[in-house]
Amino acid sequence: MAPKIVGIDAGSPAARAGVRPGETLLAIDGTPVRDVLDYKFYGYDAHLALRLAAEDGTEREVPVKKREGEDIGLVFETYLMDKMKRCSNGCVFCFIDQLPKGMRETLYVKDDDARLSFLMGNYISLTNLSEADVQRILKMHISPVNVSVQTTNPELRVKMLRNRRAGEALKILGRFAEGGITMNCQLVVCEGMNDGDELRRSLSDLEKLYPAVNSISVVPFGMTRHREGLYPLQPTTAGGAANIIDIVEAFAAHCMEAYGTRLAWGGDELYIKAGRPLPDVDYYEDFTQFENGIGMMSLFMDEFRTALPGYEGRGARPFTIATGTAAAPFLAQLLDEASPSCHNLEASRVISIRNDFFGEGVSVAGLITGQDLVRQLRGRALGERVLISANMLRDGGDVFLDDMTPGQVGEALGVPLVPVEIDGADLLRKIFES
Ligand code: SF4
C-alpha cells in the first residue's frame, strides 16, 4: 500500500514544493514507493518528480528541488512506511523468550527486517528473506547488513534457530558477498553447541567471504532466570569463555597476518566471565561492532584516562555511581587511578547493582531496572546524586525496562539520577559538573 504523508518538515524541500499532509506518495520519478528504502533510494537525486494522490483520489505531480542526498522532508505514519518483518525463528538462546511476563509490549517484538539492519544496525537472520527481498538488496546495494550467523554448519543452524530454512539461508551470505554487499556478522555462542570446533569452522567459513564479511563479533548468549520450559542451556562458564577467547584470538592473529585486520573480536563479556584482562583500545581497530559490546569497556577507559588531565586538582560534589556487576570493577579502578590527582573520587563511590529482575547471570548495566536500583540503593549514603549509565533508559531517556522513570527512582532514593553516556569523558564531565 502506498504510504500516507502525515506531516511535512518545516523548511524542507517538500514544504517548499507545496506537498500537503494527507496526500499519499505514489511514486518518485515514476518508480512506485513501497517503503522507507524506496523513499531514501529513489529520493536521493537533486531533481525529483513526486506523484501524489489526494484523499479524494485525484493525482498530481510535484517537482522537488533539493541538494543531492538531502531528505525530501516527508513524515509518514511509521518509520518503515510499511509493516515490520517479524522473526520466523525460535532460537534456543533468544533473549526475548526469557523476558518475564508483564513487561511493556514493545519489548516482546521480534523483528527480523533487513531494512532495520541497514538503517538502524539491527541484526537479521536471513531466514525470512524472500527471493524478491534478496534481489532488491542486491539491486539497491543495501550495505552494510548486520547478520546473526551463529554457525555456518547448516544442520546446527537449523537446530539452533529452530527454523527449517536456517541452513539453506546461509547461501545468501555468498550471494551478498558476490553482489558487493558488506556484512558484519555475529556469532552468539552457546557453550557445548556452537563453540569449540564448530566455532573454528564458522570463523573459517566466514573468512572465505572476506572482505565482504567486514567484521565478526563473538558474544556469549545472555541467560536470564526466566527460562522455564525453554531449551536446556547452561550459562557460559569461566572456562568456556576462556576457550572461546583463545579460538577467536588465534583466528584474529591469523587474519591480522593475512589481511592486516583481526576480522573477529570476542565480546567484553567473555573477557569478564573468563577473568582475563581486556585488550587495549587499539586491538579493536575501527570498533565496527561497538554497539554489540565489542571493545566498549576498553574505549570507555581510554576516553576517561585521556580526559582526566583536564580535571587535575578539582574536587567533585559527593556522588555515587550505580552500575552493573560487569562494569563496576572497571569504574572503581578508574576512580582509583584518578583519586591522587582529584578530590572526592574514592573507588568506594561505585556500587555494583545485582540484577534481581533478570537474574544474577545478567551483568550488563543496560539491563538494570529501576526497582533493582531502588531496592539496593535505598538507605545508603549516596551523596548528592547517583550517576547511572544512560543505556539503562529507553531511547529518549524516559523510562527503565520496568517502566519506572528516573524521576520515580530519584524520588525513592532522595537524590536525582544523572544519566551518563557510554563515554569515559562524559563520566568525568558528569562527576565534576556543578
Ligand atoms: S532471530 Fe532468534 S534471537 Fe532474534 S528475535 Fe528471533 S528468535 Fe529471538
Short mmCIF file of C-alpha atoms and ligand atoms in Angstrom, two decimals:
data_model
loop_
_atom_site.label_atom_id
_atom_site.label_comp_id
_atom_site.label_asym_id
_atom_site.label_seq_id
_atom_site.Cartn_x
_atom_site.Cartn_y
_atom_site.Cartn_z
CA MET A 1 0.00 0.00 0.00
CA ALA A 2 1.32 3.44 -0.90
CA PRO A 3 2.45 5.39 2.20
CA LYS A 4 0.34 8.27 3.51
CA ILE A 5 2.05 11.56 4.36
CA VAL A 6 1.15 12.73 7.88
CA GLY A 7 3.46 15.73 8.11
CA ILE A 8 5.95 17.90 6.27
CA ASP A 9 9.20 19.06 7.89
CA ALA A 10 9.24 22.85 8.17
CA GLY A 11 11.54 24.50 5.61
CA SER A 12 12.16 21.17 3.84
CA PRO A 13 12.23 20.68 0.05
CA ALA A 14 8.73 19.12 0.29
CA ALA A 15 7.41 22.16 2.16
CA ARG A 16 8.87 24.49 -0.47
CA ALA A 17 7.32 22.36 -3.21
CA GLY A 18 3.84 22.58 -1.64
CA VAL A 19 3.31 18.93 -0.69
CA ARG A 20 0.38 18.59 1.72
CA PRO A 21 -0.21 16.30 4.73
CA GLY A 22 -2.95 13.78 3.95
CA GLU A 23 -1.65 13.12 0.45
CA THR A 24 -0.23 9.72 -0.46
CA LEU A 25 3.18 9.31 -2.05
CA LEU A 26 2.66 7.05 -5.04
CA ALA A 27 5.96 7.30 -6.90
CA ILE A 28 9.24 9.14 -7.22
CA ASP A 29 10.38 9.74 -10.80
CA GLY A 30 7.89 7.12 -11.97
CA THR A 31 9.05 4.38 -9.57
CA PRO A 32 6.41 3.22 -7.06
CA VAL A 33 7.36 3.82 -3.41
CA ARG A 34 6.64 0.88 -1.08
CA ASP A 35 8.69 1.73 1.98
CA VAL A 36 11.46 3.77 3.55
CA LEU A 37 14.15 2.14 1.41
CA ASP A 38 12.42 3.16 -1.83
CA TYR A 39 11.86 6.61 -0.36
CA LYS A 40 15.53 7.08 0.54
CA PHE A 41 16.95 5.32 -2.53
CA TYR A 42 14.81 6.92 -5.23
CA GLY A 43 14.66 10.21 -3.34
CA TYR A 44 18.42 10.75 -3.40
CA ASP A 45 18.78 12.94 -6.51
CA ALA A 46 18.66 16.74 -6.60
CA HIS A 47 15.71 16.98 -9.02
CA LEU A 48 12.71 14.75 -8.41
CA ALA A 49 9.10 14.41 -9.53
CA LEU A 50 6.73 13.22 -6.78
CA ARG A 51 3.50 11.53 -7.86
CA LEU A 52 0.92 12.28 -5.17
CA ALA A 53 -2.69 11.26 -4.59
CA ALA A 54 -5.12 13.42 -2.60
CA GLU A 55 -7.65 11.87 -0.20
CA ASP A 56 -10.37 12.13 -2.89
CA GLY A 57 -8.20 10.08 -5.27
CA THR A 58 -7.09 12.85 -7.59
CA GLU A 59 -3.45 12.62 -8.58
CA ARG A 60 -0.86 15.30 -9.30
CA GLU A 61 2.85 15.51 -10.00
CA VAL A 62 5.05 17.89 -7.97
CA PRO A 63 8.62 18.82 -8.91
CA VAL A 64 11.06 18.97 -5.96
CA LYS A 65 14.44 20.68 -5.99
CA LYS A 66 16.97 19.92 -3.27
CA ARG A 67 20.61 19.05 -2.61
CA GLU A 68 21.72 15.55 -3.64
CA GLY A 69 21.18 13.20 -0.67
CA GLU A 70 19.09 15.77 1.26
CA ASP A 71 15.91 14.36 2.83
CA ILE A 72 12.76 15.35 0.98
CA GLY A 73 11.09 16.21 4.28
CA LEU A 74 8.03 13.97 4.27
CA VAL A 75 6.79 12.40 7.51
CA PHE A 76 4.92 9.09 7.35
CA GLU A 77 2.79 7.17 9.84
CA THR A 78 5.60 4.73 10.65
CA TYR A 79 9.36 4.89 10.22
CA LEU A 80 9.46 1.91 7.84
CA MET A 81 6.41 3.20 5.90
CA ASP A 82 5.39 -0.44 5.86
CA LYS A 83 4.78 -3.35 8.27
CA MET A 84 7.88 -4.54 10.09
CA LYS A 85 9.04 -8.05 9.16
CA ARG A 86 8.82 -10.33 12.17
CA CYS A 87 11.26 -13.07 13.01
CA SER A 88 10.27 -16.59 11.99
CA ASN A 89 12.79 -18.37 14.21
CA GLY A 90 12.61 -19.89 17.65
CA CYS A 91 16.27 -19.55 18.63
CA VAL A 92 17.21 -21.68 21.61
CA PHE A 93 19.06 -18.71 23.16
CA CYS A 94 16.53 -15.97 22.32
CA PHE A 95 16.65 -13.24 24.97
CA ILE A 96 13.10 -12.12 24.26
CA ASP A 97 11.78 -15.59 25.15
CA GLN A 98 13.50 -15.20 28.52
CA LEU A 99 11.79 -11.94 29.46
CA PRO A 100 9.44 -12.09 32.43
CA LYS A 101 5.73 -11.68 31.69
CA GLY A 102 4.01 -8.34 32.09
CA MET A 103 6.63 -6.03 30.60
CA ARG A 104 5.65 -3.39 28.02
CA GLU A 105 4.52 -4.96 24.76
CA THR A 106 7.20 -3.47 22.52
CA LEU A 107 9.89 -5.42 24.39
CA TYR A 108 8.42 -8.70 23.13
CA VAL A 109 8.57 -7.69 19.46
CA LYS A 110 10.89 -9.96 17.48
CA ASP A 111 11.92 -8.05 14.39
CA ASP A 112 14.00 -9.59 11.63
CA ASP A 113 13.88 -6.92 8.96
CA ALA A 114 16.72 -6.22 6.54
CA ARG A 115 15.62 -2.59 6.27
CA LEU A 116 16.16 -2.11 10.01
CA SER A 117 19.54 -3.76 9.71
CA PHE A 118 20.66 -1.25 7.09
CA LEU A 119 19.03 1.79 8.66
CA MET A 120 19.32 1.09 12.40
CA GLY A 121 22.01 -1.59 12.69
CA ASN A 122 19.66 -4.40 13.83
CA TYR A 123 20.86 -7.96 13.19
CA ILE A 124 18.97 -10.19 10.79
CA SER A 125 18.96 -13.98 10.49
CA LEU A 126 18.28 -14.16 6.69
CA THR A 127 15.63 -16.86 7.28
CA ASN A 128 12.64 -14.76 6.28
CA LEU A 129 14.14 -13.11 3.18
CA SER A 130 12.21 -13.96 0.02
CA GLU A 131 13.98 -14.21 -3.33
CA ALA A 132 12.50 -10.79 -4.15
CA ASP A 133 13.98 -9.37 -0.92
CA VAL A 134 17.43 -10.72 -1.79
CA GLN A 135 17.19 -9.34 -5.33
CA ARG A 136 16.16 -5.97 -4.01
CA ILE A 137 19.08 -5.79 -1.55
CA LEU A 138 21.46 -6.65 -4.38
CA LYS A 139 19.86 -4.21 -6.81
CA MET A 140 19.71 -1.32 -4.37
CA HIS A 141 23.08 -2.28 -2.92
CA ILE A 142 21.80 -2.10 0.64
CA SER A 143 25.03 -2.22 2.56
CA PRO A 144 26.26 -2.86 5.21
CA VAL A 145 23.94 -5.50 6.59
CA ASN A 146 24.35 -6.96 10.09
CA VAL A 147 23.80 -10.72 10.12
CA SER A 148 23.24 -13.06 13.06
CA VAL A 149 25.01 -16.13 11.72
CA GLN A 150 25.55 -18.16 14.93
CA THR A 151 27.07 -21.05 12.98
CA THR A 152 27.91 -21.86 9.35
CA ASN A 153 27.05 -25.53 9.88
CA PRO A 154 23.64 -25.77 8.15
CA GLU A 155 22.28 -28.63 10.30
CA LEU A 156 23.41 -27.00 13.51
CA ARG A 157 21.94 -23.67 12.42
CA VAL A 158 18.56 -25.34 11.83
CA LYS A 159 18.77 -26.75 15.36
CA MET A 160 19.87 -23.50 17.00
CA LEU A 161 17.42 -21.22 15.19
CA ARG A 162 14.72 -23.90 15.14
CA ASN A 163 13.85 -22.99 11.60
CA ARG A 164 13.95 -25.41 8.65
CA ARG A 165 15.20 -22.62 6.38
CA ALA A 166 18.09 -21.62 8.62
CA GLY A 167 20.70 -23.85 6.93
CA GLU A 168 19.64 -23.04 3.38
CA ALA A 169 19.58 -19.31 4.20
CA LEU A 170 23.36 -19.38 4.74
CA LYS A 171 23.74 -19.42 0.93
CA ILE A 172 22.55 -15.81 0.94
CA LEU A 173 25.85 -14.82 2.60
CA GLY A 174 27.69 -15.94 -0.54
CA ARG A 175 25.24 -14.16 -2.84
CA PHE A 176 25.60 -10.93 -0.87
CA ALA A 177 29.39 -11.25 -1.00
CA GLU A 178 29.30 -11.71 -4.78
CA GLY A 179 26.98 -8.72 -5.06
CA GLY A 180 29.41 -6.50 -3.15
CA ILE A 181 27.28 -6.23 0.00
CA THR A 182 29.31 -5.66 3.15
CA MET A 183 28.33 -7.81 6.13
CA ASN A 184 29.05 -7.51 9.81
CA CYS A 185 28.42 -10.93 11.30
CA GLN A 186 27.57 -12.05 14.78
CA LEU A 187 28.12 -15.45 16.39
CA VAL A 188 26.15 -15.87 19.61
CA VAL A 189 27.90 -18.77 21.27
CA CYS A 190 26.15 -21.33 23.46
CA GLU A 191 28.65 -23.49 25.29
CA GLY A 192 28.52 -27.10 24.13
CA MET A 193 26.64 -26.23 20.94
CA ASN A 194 28.49 -23.90 18.59
CA ASP A 195 31.77 -23.38 20.46
CA GLY A 196 34.98 -25.42 20.04
CA ASP A 197 35.44 -26.90 16.55
CA GLU A 198 32.07 -25.55 15.42
CA LEU A 199 33.25 -22.04 16.23
CA ARG A 200 36.53 -22.65 14.36
CA ARG A 201 34.53 -23.84 11.36
CA SER A 202 32.23 -20.79 11.41
CA LEU A 203 35.15 -18.37 11.62
CA SER A 204 36.99 -20.13 8.84
CA ASP A 205 33.88 -20.23 6.57
CA LEU A 206 33.24 -16.53 7.14
CA GLU A 207 36.88 -15.73 6.43
CA LYS A 208 36.35 -17.13 2.92
CA LEU A 209 33.89 -14.28 2.35
CA TYR A 210 36.37 -11.56 3.42
CA PRO A 211 36.36 -8.63 2.60
CA ALA A 212 32.57 -8.76 2.08
CA VAL A 213 32.47 -10.08 5.63
CA ASN A 214 33.89 -7.00 7.25
CA SER A 215 33.78 -7.99 10.93
CA ILE A 216 32.72 -10.89 13.14
CA SER A 217 31.65 -10.48 16.75
CA VAL A 218 31.62 -13.47 19.06
CA VAL A 219 29.44 -13.00 22.12
CA PRO A 220 28.09 -15.30 24.83
CA PHE A 221 24.37 -15.89 24.96
CA GLY A 222 22.57 -13.92 27.65
CA MET A 223 20.72 -16.04 30.20
CA THR A 224 18.03 -14.70 32.47
CA ARG A 225 16.33 -16.53 35.36
CA HIS A 226 13.12 -16.78 33.32
CA ARG A 227 13.95 -19.84 31.18
CA GLU A 228 11.24 -22.20 32.39
CA GLY A 229 10.15 -24.57 29.63
CA LEU A 230 12.86 -23.42 27.23
CA TYR A 231 15.67 -25.39 25.62
CA PRO A 232 18.08 -26.53 28.34
CA LEU A 233 21.15 -24.29 28.03
CA GLN A 234 23.83 -23.72 30.61
CA PRO A 235 25.26 -20.28 31.34
CA THR A 236 28.70 -19.64 29.88
CA THR A 237 31.36 -20.78 32.35
CA ALA A 238 34.70 -19.07 33.00
CA GLY A 239 36.50 -21.98 31.32
CA GLY A 240 34.12 -21.93 28.37
CA ALA A 241 34.60 -18.18 27.91
CA ALA A 242 38.40 -18.63 28.06
CA ASN A 243 38.25 -21.34 25.37
CA ILE A 244 36.12 -19.11 23.13
CA ILE A 245 38.57 -16.23 23.57
CA ASP A 246 41.50 -18.50 22.71
CA ILE A 247 39.82 -19.63 19.49
CA VAL A 248 38.84 -16.09 18.48
CA GLU A 249 42.25 -14.61 19.29
CA ALA A 250 44.11 -17.33 17.39
CA PHE A 251 41.86 -16.71 14.38
CA ALA A 252 42.29 -12.94 14.74
CA ALA A 253 46.09 -13.28 14.84
CA HIS A 254 46.00 -15.33 11.64
CA CYS A 255 43.75 -12.76 9.91
CA MET A 256 45.98 -9.91 11.03
CA GLU A 257 48.91 -11.56 9.33
CA ALA A 258 46.95 -12.45 6.21
CA TYR A 259 44.82 -9.30 5.72
CA GLY A 260 46.02 -6.63 8.14
CA THR A 261 42.79 -6.82 10.18
CA ARG A 262 41.75 -9.11 13.03
CA LEU A 263 38.34 -9.58 11.41
CA ALA A 264 36.92 -11.23 14.57
CA TRP A 265 36.63 -10.00 18.14
CA GLY A 266 35.33 -11.51 21.35
CA GLY A 267 32.76 -9.57 23.36
CA ASP A 268 33.80 -7.71 26.53
CA GLU A 269 31.54 -10.06 28.49
CA LEU A 270 33.66 -13.06 27.51
CA TYR A 271 36.80 -11.46 28.94
CA ILE A 272 34.97 -10.52 32.12
CA LYS A 273 33.50 -14.03 32.51
CA ALA A 274 36.90 -15.60 31.88
CA GLY A 275 38.61 -13.22 34.31
CA ARG A 276 41.00 -12.16 31.55
CA PRO A 277 42.28 -8.59 31.12
CA LEU A 278 40.53 -6.64 28.41
CA PRO A 279 42.56 -5.97 25.25
CA ASP A 280 43.95 -2.47 24.73
CA VAL A 281 41.88 0.05 22.83
CA ASP A 282 43.99 -0.36 19.65
CA TYR A 283 43.07 -4.03 19.46
CA TYR A 284 39.55 -3.15 18.30
CA GLU A 285 40.63 -1.23 15.16
CA ASP A 286 37.51 0.64 13.92
CA PHE A 287 35.14 -0.58 16.68
CA THR A 288 32.80 -1.83 13.96
CA GLN A 289 30.64 -3.77 16.41
CA PHE A 290 30.92 -1.43 19.39
CA GLU A 291 27.13 -1.50 19.96
CA ASN A 292 27.38 -5.26 20.31
CA GLY A 293 29.65 -4.94 23.35
CA ILE A 294 32.91 -5.33 21.43
CA GLY A 295 35.61 -3.08 22.92
CA MET A 296 33.11 -0.90 24.76
CA MET A 297 34.86 -1.01 28.13
CA SER A 298 38.38 -0.56 26.71
CA LEU A 299 37.27 2.50 24.79
CA PHE A 300 35.43 3.90 27.81
CA MET A 301 38.53 3.54 29.99
CA ASP A 302 40.73 5.09 27.33
CA GLU A 303 38.37 8.08 26.98
CA PHE A 304 38.36 8.56 30.75
CA ARG A 305 42.16 8.44 31.01
CA THR A 306 42.58 10.79 28.05
CA ALA A 307 40.19 13.38 29.52
CA LEU A 308 41.46 13.09 33.11
CA PRO A 309 44.39 15.61 32.92
CA GLY A 310 41.81 18.36 32.21
CA TYR A 311 40.33 17.83 35.71
CA GLU A 312 43.54 17.71 37.76
CA GLY A 313 43.26 19.36 41.16
CA ARG A 314 39.46 19.60 41.01
CA GLY A 315 37.06 18.27 43.61
CA ALA A 316 33.72 16.55 42.93
CA ARG A 317 30.49 17.11 44.80
CA PRO A 318 29.52 13.88 46.62
CA PHE A 319 28.13 11.28 44.21
CA THR A 320 27.54 7.58 43.70
CA ILE A 321 27.96 5.58 40.50
CA ALA A 322 25.46 2.70 40.23
CA THR A 323 26.27 0.19 37.50
CA GLY A 324 26.10 -3.50 36.58
CA THR A 325 28.31 -6.12 38.17
CA ALA A 326 30.38 -6.42 34.96
CA ALA A 327 31.36 -2.74 34.72
CA ALA A 328 31.64 -1.95 38.44
CA PRO A 329 35.26 -3.15 38.99
CA PHE A 330 36.45 -1.19 35.93
CA LEU A 331 34.77 2.03 37.05
CA ALA A 332 36.16 1.58 40.55
CA GLN A 333 39.61 1.13 39.01
CA LEU A 334 39.21 4.37 37.03
CA LEU A 335 38.24 6.34 40.15
CA ASP A 336 41.17 4.79 41.98
CA GLU A 337 43.52 5.93 39.23
CA ALA A 338 42.01 9.43 39.24
CA SER A 339 41.96 9.76 43.00
CA PRO A 340 45.55 11.02 43.52
CA SER A 341 45.04 13.95 41.12
CA CYS A 342 41.41 14.90 42.01
CA HIS A 343 39.43 15.15 45.25
CA ASN A 344 36.47 13.00 46.35
CA LEU A 345 36.91 10.25 43.75
CA GLU A 346 37.28 7.25 46.04
CA ALA A 347 36.62 3.90 44.35
CA SER A 348 34.02 3.14 47.05
CA ARG A 349 31.69 5.58 45.29
CA VAL A 350 30.95 2.81 42.76
CA ILE A 351 28.10 0.50 43.79
CA SER A 352 27.64 -2.74 41.89
CA ILE A 353 23.95 -3.48 41.27
CA ARG A 354 22.95 -7.15 41.21
CA ASN A 355 20.31 -7.88 38.58
CA ASP A 356 17.47 -9.42 40.58
CA PHE A 357 14.92 -8.63 37.88
CA PHE A 358 16.50 -10.77 35.13
CA GLY A 359 18.76 -12.88 37.34
CA GLU A 360 22.33 -12.62 38.52
CA GLY A 361 23.65 -14.06 35.25
CA VAL A 362 22.76 -10.73 33.61
CA SER A 363 25.62 -8.43 34.48
CA VAL A 364 25.45 -5.56 31.98
CA ALA A 365 24.43 -2.07 33.10
CA GLY A 366 21.96 -1.63 30.24
CA LEU A 367 19.56 -4.25 31.69
CA ILE A 368 19.30 -2.84 35.20
CA THR A 369 15.80 -1.85 36.20
CA GLY A 370 14.51 0.99 38.34
CA GLN A 371 13.25 -1.38 41.04
CA ASP A 372 16.67 -3.01 41.47
CA LEU A 373 18.24 0.43 41.85
CA VAL A 374 15.70 1.42 44.49
CA ARG A 375 15.96 -1.86 46.47
CA GLN A 376 19.73 -1.90 46.52
CA LEU A 377 20.46 1.81 46.99
CA ARG A 378 17.72 2.93 49.38
CA GLY A 379 19.05 3.89 52.80
CA ARG A 380 22.67 4.09 51.67
CA ALA A 381 24.82 7.23 51.77
CA LEU A 382 24.62 8.28 48.12
CA GLY A 383 25.86 11.86 48.22
CA GLU A 384 24.04 14.47 46.16
CA ARG A 385 23.34 12.41 43.01
CA VAL A 386 23.50 8.94 41.52
CA LEU A 387 25.23 8.56 38.17
CA ILE A 388 23.81 5.76 36.02
CA SER A 389 24.53 4.56 32.52
CA ALA A 390 22.22 6.28 30.02
CA ASN A 391 21.61 2.93 28.31
CA MET A 392 19.58 1.76 31.32
CA LEU A 393 16.90 4.06 29.90
CA ARG A 394 14.85 3.61 26.75
CA ASP A 395 15.87 5.81 23.78
CA GLY A 396 14.65 9.23 24.77
CA GLY A 397 15.74 8.63 28.36
CA ASP A 398 12.25 8.49 29.86
CA VAL A 399 11.89 5.01 31.41
CA PHE A 400 13.78 1.96 32.66
CA LEU A 401 12.95 -1.51 31.33
CA ASP A 402 10.43 -1.98 34.13
CA ASP A 403 8.71 1.31 33.19
CA MET A 404 9.89 3.17 36.29
CA THR A 405 11.00 6.70 35.41
CA PRO A 406 14.30 8.25 36.53
CA GLY A 407 12.16 10.76 38.46
CA GLN A 408 10.40 7.97 40.42
CA VAL A 409 13.69 6.27 41.24
CA GLY A 410 15.28 9.58 42.23
CA GLU A 411 12.32 10.36 44.47
CA ALA A 412 12.54 6.97 46.18
CA LEU A 413 16.26 7.49 46.80
CA GLY A 414 16.03 11.15 47.75
CA VAL A 415 18.67 12.19 45.20
CA PRO A 416 18.43 12.82 41.46
CA LEU A 417 19.71 10.34 38.87
CA VAL A 418 22.21 11.61 36.30
CA PRO A 419 22.47 9.55 33.10
CA VAL A 420 26.00 9.19 31.68
CA GLU A 421 26.64 8.30 28.04
CA ILE A 422 28.84 5.30 27.19
CA ASP A 423 31.79 7.64 27.04
CA GLY A 424 34.53 7.93 29.65
CA ALA A 425 34.87 11.67 29.03
CA ASP A 426 31.16 12.12 29.75
CA LEU A 427 31.59 10.30 33.07
CA LEU A 428 34.22 12.88 34.10
CA ARG A 429 32.02 15.73 32.86
CA LYS A 430 29.08 14.47 34.96
CA ILE A 431 31.25 13.81 38.03
CA PHE A 432 32.58 17.38 38.01
CA GLU A 433 29.55 19.28 36.76
CA SER A 434 28.39 21.90 39.22
S1 SF4 B 1 16.19 -14.24 15.45
FE1 SF4 B 1 16.27 -15.64 17.21
S2 SF4 B 1 17.18 -14.40 18.82
FE2 SF4 B 1 16.44 -12.98 17.28
S3 SF4 B 1 14.37 -12.45 17.91
FE3 SF4 B 1 14.20 -14.18 16.51
S4 SF4 B 1 14.16 -15.97 17.83
FE4 SF4 B 1 14.94 -14.29 19.07
#
